[in-house]
PDB file of C-alpha atoms in Angstrom:
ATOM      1  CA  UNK A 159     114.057 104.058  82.757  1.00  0.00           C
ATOM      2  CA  UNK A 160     116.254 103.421  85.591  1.00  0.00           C
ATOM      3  CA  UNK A 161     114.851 103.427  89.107  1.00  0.00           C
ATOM      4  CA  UNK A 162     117.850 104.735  91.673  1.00  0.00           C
ATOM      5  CA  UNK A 163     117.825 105.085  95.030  1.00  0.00           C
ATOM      6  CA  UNK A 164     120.582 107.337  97.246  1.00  0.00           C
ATOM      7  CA  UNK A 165     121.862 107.013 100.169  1.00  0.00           C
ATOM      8  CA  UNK A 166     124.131 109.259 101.912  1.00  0.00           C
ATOM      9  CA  UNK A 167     124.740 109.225 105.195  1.00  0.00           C
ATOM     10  CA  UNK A 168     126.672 112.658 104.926  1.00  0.00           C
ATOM     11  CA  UNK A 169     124.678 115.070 103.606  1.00  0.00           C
ATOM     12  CA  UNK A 170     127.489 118.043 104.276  1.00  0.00           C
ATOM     13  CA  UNK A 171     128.683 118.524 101.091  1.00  0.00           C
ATOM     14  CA  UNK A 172     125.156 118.814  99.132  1.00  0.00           C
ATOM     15  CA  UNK A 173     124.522 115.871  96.670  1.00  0.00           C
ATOM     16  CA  UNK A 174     127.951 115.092  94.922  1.00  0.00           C
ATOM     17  CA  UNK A 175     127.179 111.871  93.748  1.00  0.00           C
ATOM     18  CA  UNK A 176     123.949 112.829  92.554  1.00  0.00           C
ATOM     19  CA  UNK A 177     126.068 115.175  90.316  1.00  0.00           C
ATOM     20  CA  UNK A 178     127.487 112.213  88.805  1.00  0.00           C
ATOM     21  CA  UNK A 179     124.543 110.399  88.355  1.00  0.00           C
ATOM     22  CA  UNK A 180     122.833 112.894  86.492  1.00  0.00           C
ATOM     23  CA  UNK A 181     125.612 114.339  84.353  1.00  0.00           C
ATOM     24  CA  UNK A 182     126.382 110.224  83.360  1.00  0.00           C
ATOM     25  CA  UNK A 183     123.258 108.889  82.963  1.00  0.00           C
ATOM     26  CA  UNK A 184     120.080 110.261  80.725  1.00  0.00           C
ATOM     27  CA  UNK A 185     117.052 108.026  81.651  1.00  0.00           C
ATOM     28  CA  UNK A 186     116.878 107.786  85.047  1.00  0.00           C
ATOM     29  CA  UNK A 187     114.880 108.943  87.818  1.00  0.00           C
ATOM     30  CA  UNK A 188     117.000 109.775  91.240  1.00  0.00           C
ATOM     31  CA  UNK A 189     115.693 109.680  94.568  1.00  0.00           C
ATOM     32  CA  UNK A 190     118.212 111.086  97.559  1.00  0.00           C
ATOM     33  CA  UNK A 191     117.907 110.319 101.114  1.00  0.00           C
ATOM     34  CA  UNK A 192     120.025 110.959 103.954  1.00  0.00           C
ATOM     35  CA  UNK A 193     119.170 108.537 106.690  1.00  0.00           C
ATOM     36  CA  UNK A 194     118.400 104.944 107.160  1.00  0.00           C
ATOM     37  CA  UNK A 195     114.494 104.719 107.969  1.00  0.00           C
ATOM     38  CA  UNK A 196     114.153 107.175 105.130  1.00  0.00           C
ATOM     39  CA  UNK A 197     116.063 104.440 102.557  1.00  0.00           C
ATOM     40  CA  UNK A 198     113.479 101.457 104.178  1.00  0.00           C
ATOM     41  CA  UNK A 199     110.190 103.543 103.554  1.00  0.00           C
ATOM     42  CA  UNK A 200     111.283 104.447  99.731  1.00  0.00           C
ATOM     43  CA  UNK A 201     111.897 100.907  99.248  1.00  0.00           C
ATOM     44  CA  UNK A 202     108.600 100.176 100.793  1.00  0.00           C
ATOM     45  CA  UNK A 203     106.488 102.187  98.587  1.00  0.00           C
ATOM     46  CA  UNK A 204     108.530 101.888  95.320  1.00  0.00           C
ATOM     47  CA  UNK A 205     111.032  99.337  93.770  1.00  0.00           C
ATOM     48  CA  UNK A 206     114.178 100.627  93.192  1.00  0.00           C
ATOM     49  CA  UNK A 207     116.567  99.151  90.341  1.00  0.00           C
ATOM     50  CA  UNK A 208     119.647  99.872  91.959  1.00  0.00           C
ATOM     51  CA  UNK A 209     120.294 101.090  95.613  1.00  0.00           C
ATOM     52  CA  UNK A 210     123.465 103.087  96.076  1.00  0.00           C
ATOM     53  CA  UNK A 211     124.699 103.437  99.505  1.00  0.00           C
ATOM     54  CA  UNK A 212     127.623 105.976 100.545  1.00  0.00           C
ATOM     55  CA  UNK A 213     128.899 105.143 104.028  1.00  0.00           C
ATOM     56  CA  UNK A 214     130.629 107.805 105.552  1.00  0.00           C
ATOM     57  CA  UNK A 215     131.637 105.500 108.826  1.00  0.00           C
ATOM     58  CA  UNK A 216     133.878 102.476 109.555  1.00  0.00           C
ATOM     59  CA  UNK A 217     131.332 100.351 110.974  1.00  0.00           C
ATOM     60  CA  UNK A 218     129.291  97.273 110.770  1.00  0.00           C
ATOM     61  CA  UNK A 219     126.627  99.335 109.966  1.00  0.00           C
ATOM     62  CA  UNK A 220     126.977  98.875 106.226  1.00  0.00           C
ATOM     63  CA  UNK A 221     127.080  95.181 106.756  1.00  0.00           C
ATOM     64  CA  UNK A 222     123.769  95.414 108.268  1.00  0.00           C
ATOM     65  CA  UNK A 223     122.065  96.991 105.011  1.00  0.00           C
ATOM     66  CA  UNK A 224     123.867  94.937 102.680  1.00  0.00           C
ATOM     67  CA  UNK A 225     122.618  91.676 104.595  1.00  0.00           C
ATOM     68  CA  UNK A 226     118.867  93.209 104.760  1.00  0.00           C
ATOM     69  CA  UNK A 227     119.160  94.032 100.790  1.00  0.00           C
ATOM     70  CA  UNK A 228     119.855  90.546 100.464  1.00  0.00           C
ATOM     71  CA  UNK A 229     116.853  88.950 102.661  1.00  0.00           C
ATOM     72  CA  UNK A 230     114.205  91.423 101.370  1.00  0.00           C
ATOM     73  CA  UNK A 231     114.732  93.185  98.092  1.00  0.00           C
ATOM     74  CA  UNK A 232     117.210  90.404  96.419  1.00  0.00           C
ATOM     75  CA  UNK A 233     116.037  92.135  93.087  1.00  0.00           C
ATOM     76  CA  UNK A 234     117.463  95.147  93.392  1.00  0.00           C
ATOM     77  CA  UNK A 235     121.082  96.043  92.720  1.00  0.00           C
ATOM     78  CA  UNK A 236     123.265  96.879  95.430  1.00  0.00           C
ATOM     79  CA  UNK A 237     126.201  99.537  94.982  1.00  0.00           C
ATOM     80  CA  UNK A 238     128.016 100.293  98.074  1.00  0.00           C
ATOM     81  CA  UNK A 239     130.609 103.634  98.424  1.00  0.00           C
ATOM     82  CA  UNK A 240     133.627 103.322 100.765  1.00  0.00           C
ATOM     83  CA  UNK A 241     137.018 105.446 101.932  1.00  0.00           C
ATOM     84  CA  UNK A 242     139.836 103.638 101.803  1.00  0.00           C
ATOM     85  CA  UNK A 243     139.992 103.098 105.630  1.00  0.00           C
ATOM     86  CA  UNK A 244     137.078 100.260 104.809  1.00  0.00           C
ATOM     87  CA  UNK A 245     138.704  97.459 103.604  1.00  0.00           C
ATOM     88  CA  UNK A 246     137.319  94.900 105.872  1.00  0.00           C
ATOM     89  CA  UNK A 247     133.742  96.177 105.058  1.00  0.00           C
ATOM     90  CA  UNK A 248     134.413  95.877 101.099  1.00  0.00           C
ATOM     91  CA  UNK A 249     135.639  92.383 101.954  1.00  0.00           C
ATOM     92  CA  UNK A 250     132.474  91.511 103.902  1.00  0.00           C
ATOM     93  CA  UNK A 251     130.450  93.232 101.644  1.00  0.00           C
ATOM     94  CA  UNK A 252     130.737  91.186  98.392  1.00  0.00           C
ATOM     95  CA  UNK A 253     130.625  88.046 101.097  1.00  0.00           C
ATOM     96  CA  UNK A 254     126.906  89.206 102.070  1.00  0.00           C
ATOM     97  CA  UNK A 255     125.666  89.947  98.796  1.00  0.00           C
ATOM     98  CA  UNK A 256     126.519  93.760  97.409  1.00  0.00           C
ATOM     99  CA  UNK A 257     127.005  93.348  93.428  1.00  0.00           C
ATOM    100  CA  UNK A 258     129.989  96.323  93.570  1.00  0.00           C
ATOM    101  CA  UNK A 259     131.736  98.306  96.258  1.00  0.00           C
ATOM    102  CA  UNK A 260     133.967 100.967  94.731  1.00  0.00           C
ATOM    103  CA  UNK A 261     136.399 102.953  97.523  1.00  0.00           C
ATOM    104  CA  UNK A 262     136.465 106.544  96.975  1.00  0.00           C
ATOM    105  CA  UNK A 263     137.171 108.683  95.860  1.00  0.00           C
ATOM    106  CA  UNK A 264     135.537 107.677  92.612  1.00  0.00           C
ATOM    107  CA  UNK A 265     134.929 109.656  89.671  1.00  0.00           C
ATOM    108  CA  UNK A 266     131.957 110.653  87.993  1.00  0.00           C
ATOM    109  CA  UNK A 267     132.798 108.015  84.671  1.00  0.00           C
ATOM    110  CA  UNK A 268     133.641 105.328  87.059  1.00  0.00           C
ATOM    111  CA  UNK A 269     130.394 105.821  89.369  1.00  0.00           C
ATOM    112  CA  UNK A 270     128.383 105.904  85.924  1.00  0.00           C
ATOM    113  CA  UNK A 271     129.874 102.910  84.279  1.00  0.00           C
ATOM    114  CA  UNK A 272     129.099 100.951  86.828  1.00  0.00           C
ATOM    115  CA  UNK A 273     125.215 101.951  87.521  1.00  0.00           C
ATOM    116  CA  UNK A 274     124.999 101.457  83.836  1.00  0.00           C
ATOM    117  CA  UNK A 275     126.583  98.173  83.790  1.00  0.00           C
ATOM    118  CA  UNK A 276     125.039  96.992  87.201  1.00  0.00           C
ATOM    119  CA  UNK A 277     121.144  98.094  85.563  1.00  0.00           C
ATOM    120  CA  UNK A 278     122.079  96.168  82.051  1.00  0.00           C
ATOM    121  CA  UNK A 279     122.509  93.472  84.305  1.00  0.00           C
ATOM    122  CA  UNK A 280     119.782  93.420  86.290  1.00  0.00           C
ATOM    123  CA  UNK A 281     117.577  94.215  82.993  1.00  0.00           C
ATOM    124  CA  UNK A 282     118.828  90.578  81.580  1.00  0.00           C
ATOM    125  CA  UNK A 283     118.101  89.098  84.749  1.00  0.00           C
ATOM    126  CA  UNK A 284     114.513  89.545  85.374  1.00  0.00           C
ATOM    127  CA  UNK A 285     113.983  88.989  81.266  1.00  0.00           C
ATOM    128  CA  UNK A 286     115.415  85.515  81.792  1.00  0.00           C
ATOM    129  CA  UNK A 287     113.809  84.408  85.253  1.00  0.00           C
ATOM    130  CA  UNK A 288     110.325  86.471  84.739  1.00  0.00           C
ATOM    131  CA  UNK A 289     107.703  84.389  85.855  1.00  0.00           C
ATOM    132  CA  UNK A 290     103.994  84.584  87.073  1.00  0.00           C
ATOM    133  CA  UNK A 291     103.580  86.097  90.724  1.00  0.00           C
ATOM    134  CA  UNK A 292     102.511  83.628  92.671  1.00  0.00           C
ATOM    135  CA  UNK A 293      98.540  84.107  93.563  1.00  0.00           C
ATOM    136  CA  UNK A 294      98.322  84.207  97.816  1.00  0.00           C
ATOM    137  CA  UNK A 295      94.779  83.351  98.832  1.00  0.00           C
ATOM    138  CA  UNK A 296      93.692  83.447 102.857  1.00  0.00           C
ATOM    139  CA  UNK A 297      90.857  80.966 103.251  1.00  0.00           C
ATOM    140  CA  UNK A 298      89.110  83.045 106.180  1.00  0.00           C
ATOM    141  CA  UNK A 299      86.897  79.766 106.804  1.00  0.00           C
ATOM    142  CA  UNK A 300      88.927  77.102 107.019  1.00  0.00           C
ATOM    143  CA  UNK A 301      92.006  79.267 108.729  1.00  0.00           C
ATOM    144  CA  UNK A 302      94.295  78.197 105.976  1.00  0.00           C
ATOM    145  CA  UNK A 303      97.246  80.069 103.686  1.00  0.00           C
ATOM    146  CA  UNK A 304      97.217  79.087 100.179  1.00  0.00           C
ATOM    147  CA  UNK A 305      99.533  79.694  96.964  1.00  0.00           C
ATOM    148  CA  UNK A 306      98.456  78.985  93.455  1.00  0.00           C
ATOM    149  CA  UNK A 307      96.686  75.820  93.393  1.00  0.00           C
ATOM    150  CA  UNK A 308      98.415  73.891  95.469  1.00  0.00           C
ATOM    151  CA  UNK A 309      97.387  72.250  98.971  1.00  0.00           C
ATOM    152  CA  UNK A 310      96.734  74.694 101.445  1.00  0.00           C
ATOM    153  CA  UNK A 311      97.991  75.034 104.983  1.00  0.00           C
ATOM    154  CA  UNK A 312      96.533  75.216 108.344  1.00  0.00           C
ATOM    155  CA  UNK A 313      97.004  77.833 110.302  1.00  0.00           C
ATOM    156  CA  UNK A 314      97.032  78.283 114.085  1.00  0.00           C
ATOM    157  CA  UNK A 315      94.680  81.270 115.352  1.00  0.00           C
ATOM    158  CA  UNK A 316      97.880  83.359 115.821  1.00  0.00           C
ATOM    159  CA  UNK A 317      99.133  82.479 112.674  1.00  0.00           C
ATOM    160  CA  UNK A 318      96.081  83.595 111.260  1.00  0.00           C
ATOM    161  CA  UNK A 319      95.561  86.903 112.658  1.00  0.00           C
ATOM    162  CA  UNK A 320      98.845  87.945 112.065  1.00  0.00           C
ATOM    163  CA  UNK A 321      98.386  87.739 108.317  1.00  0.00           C
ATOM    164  CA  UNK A 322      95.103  89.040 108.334  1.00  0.00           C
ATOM    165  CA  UNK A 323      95.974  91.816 110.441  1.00  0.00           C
ATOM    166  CA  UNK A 324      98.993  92.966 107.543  1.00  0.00           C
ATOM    167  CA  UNK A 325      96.229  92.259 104.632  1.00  0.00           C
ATOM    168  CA  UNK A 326      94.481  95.780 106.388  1.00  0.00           C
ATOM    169  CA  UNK A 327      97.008  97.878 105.963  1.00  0.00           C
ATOM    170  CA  UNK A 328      99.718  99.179 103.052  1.00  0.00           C
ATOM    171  CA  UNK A 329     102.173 100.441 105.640  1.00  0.00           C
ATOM    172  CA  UNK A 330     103.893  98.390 108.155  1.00  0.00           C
ATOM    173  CA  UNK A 331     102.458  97.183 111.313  1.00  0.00           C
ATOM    174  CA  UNK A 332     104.553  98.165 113.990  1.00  0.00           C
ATOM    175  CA  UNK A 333     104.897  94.936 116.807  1.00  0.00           C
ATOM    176  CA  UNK A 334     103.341  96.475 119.291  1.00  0.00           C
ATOM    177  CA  UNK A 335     100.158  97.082 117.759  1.00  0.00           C
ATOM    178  CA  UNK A 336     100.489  93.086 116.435  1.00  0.00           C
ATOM    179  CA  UNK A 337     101.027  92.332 120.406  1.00  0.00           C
ATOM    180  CA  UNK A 338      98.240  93.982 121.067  1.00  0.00           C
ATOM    181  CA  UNK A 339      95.628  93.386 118.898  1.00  0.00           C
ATOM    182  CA  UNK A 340      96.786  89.486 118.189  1.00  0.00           C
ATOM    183  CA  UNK A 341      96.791  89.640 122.254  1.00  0.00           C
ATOM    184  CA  UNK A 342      99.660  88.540 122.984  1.00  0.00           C
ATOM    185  CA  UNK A 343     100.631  88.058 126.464  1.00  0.00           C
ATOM    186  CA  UNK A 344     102.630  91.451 127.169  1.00  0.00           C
ATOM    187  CA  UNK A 345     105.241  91.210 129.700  1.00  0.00           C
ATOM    188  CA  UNK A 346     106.968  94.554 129.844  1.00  0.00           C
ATOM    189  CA  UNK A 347     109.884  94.034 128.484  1.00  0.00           C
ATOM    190  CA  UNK A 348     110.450  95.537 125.428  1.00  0.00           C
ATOM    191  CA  UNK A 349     112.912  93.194 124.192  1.00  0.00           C
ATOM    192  CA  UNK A 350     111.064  90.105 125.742  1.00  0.00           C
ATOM    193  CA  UNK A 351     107.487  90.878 124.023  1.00  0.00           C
ATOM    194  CA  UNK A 352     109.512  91.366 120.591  1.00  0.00           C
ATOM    195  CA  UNK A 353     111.219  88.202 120.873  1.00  0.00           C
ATOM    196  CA  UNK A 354     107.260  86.777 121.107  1.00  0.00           C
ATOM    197  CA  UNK A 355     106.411  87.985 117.940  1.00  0.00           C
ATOM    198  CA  UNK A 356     109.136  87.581 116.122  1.00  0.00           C
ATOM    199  CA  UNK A 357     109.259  83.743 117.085  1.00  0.00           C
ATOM    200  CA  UNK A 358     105.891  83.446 115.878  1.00  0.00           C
ATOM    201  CA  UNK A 359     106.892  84.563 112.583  1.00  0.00           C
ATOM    202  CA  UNK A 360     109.759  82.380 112.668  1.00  0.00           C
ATOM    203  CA  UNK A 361     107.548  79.148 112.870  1.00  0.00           C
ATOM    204  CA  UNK A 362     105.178  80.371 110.266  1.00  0.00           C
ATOM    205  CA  UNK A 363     108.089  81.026 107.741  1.00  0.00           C
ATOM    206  CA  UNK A 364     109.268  77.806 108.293  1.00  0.00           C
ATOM    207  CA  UNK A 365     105.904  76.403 108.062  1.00  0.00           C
ATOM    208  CA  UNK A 366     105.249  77.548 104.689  1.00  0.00           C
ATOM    209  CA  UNK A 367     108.393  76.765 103.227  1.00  0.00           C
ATOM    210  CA  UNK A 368     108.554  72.978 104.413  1.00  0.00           C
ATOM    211  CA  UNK A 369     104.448  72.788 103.215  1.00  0.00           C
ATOM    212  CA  UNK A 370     103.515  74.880 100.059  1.00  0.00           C
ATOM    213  CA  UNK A 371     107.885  75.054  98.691  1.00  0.00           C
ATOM    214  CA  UNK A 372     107.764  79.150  98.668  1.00  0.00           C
ATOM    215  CA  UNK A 373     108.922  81.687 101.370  1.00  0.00           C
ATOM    216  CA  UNK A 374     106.568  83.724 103.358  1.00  0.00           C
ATOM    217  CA  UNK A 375     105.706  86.765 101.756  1.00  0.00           C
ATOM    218  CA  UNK A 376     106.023  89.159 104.378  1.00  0.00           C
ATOM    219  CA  UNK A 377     108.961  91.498 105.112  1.00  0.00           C
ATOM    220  CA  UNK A 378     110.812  92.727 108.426  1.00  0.00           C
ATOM    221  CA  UNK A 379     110.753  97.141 107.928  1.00  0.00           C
ATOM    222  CA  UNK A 380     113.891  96.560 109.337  1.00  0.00           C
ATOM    223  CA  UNK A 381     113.119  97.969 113.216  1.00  0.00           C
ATOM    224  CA  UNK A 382     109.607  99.348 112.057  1.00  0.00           C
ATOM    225  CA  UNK A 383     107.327  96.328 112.168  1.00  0.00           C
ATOM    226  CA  UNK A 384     106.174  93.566 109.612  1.00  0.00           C
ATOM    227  CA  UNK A 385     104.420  94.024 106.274  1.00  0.00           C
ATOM    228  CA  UNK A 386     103.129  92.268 102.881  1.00  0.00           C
ATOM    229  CA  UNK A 387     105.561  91.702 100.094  1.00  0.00           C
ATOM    230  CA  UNK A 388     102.532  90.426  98.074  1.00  0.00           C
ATOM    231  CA  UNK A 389      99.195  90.994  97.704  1.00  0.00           C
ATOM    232  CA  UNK A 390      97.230  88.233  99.718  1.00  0.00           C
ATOM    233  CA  UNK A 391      93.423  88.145  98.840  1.00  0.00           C
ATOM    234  CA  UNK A 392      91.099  86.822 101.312  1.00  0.00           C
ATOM    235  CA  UNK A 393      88.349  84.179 100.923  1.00  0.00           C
TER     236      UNK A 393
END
């Protein structure tokens, strides 16, 4: 069954491209929703095999998702709907990483052929490149991140909090509350204390990769706050 995810950012004329979904394609499951935070919490809780995004506006605003797709859910299919007055962004768009970007309007045959084809594809994909899940392990004693069995690395006390601090929740963890309870000097400014955290991050992802050859798990809820992309077990 086919996991798909709607986006419209237009929600005036009620669901037409769910229409087409459903009159195309048999075994699916559809999930509509009509803003942006709404699309990053769905993808938070459940994997979606193919993310279809209608833009309704001109802007660099669908260059923004497409990019984020890319960074954090790289498995998941990305179908983009544009008017013809978005050539730039259809341009850009295959540039960034979207697998199709169809201009409207399209019709229902078109819209399906393409969800079906874009699924087969990802289908063969993950058949050929399926492999273990790496095992995360946080050594609580010695303050050290671990993957599999290979060396672990040391952690500063920041470093160390922050992870633990995402291994008590499912949800994201919004930055102020890591400010806050990693106590982190707070300065005021809004912009300023996000800049603190995020540059923490920045090291540790950079740590990881150049020491244990795998990227962080942990994911930016793009304006929400930081959470776990795996499961990371604590010992």
């Amino acid at each position: 069954m086919a996991h798909i995810l709607l986006f419209e950012d237009n929600l005036s004329i009620p669901y037409s491209n769910k229409g087409f979904i459903d009159e195309a394609i048999n075994d699916h499951d559809l999930v509509i929703v009509g803003d942006a935070p709404a699309m990053w919490t769905a993808l938070q809780h459940r994997q979606a095999d193919i993310l279809i995004v209608d833009l309704g506006t001109p802007d660099d605003y669908g260059q923004g998702i497409v990019t984020h797709m890319q960074e954090n859910y790289p498995g998941t299919g990305l179908l983009v709907l544009t008017h013809g007055d978005q050539q730039d962004l259809r341009s850009q768009g295959l540039l960034l990483g979207a697998d199709q970007i169809l201009t409207k309007p399209v019709s229902a045959s078109k819209l399906a052929a393409h969800v079906v084809a874009l699924y087969r594809r990802i289908k063969r994909h993950r058949n050929i490149v399926a492999v273990p899940s790496p095992q995360w392990r946080l050594r609580t004693t010695e303050r050290q991140l671990q993957v599999n069995e290979s060396l672990p690395v040391d952690l500063t006390e920041k470093e160390f909090n922050f992870l633990q601090l995402l291994t008590s929740s499912s949800h994201p963890i919004a930055r102020d509350t890591l400010n806050r309870e990693m106590r982190i000097d707070i300065t005021g400014d809004e912009r300023r204390d996000t800049k603190k955290i995020d540059m923490l991050i920045y090291r540790l992802r950079r740590k990881v990769k150049k020491s244990l050859r795998v990227d962080l798990p942990v994911r930016n809820a793009y304006g929400t706050g930081y959470s776990l992309t795996a499961k990371l077990k604590q010992i």
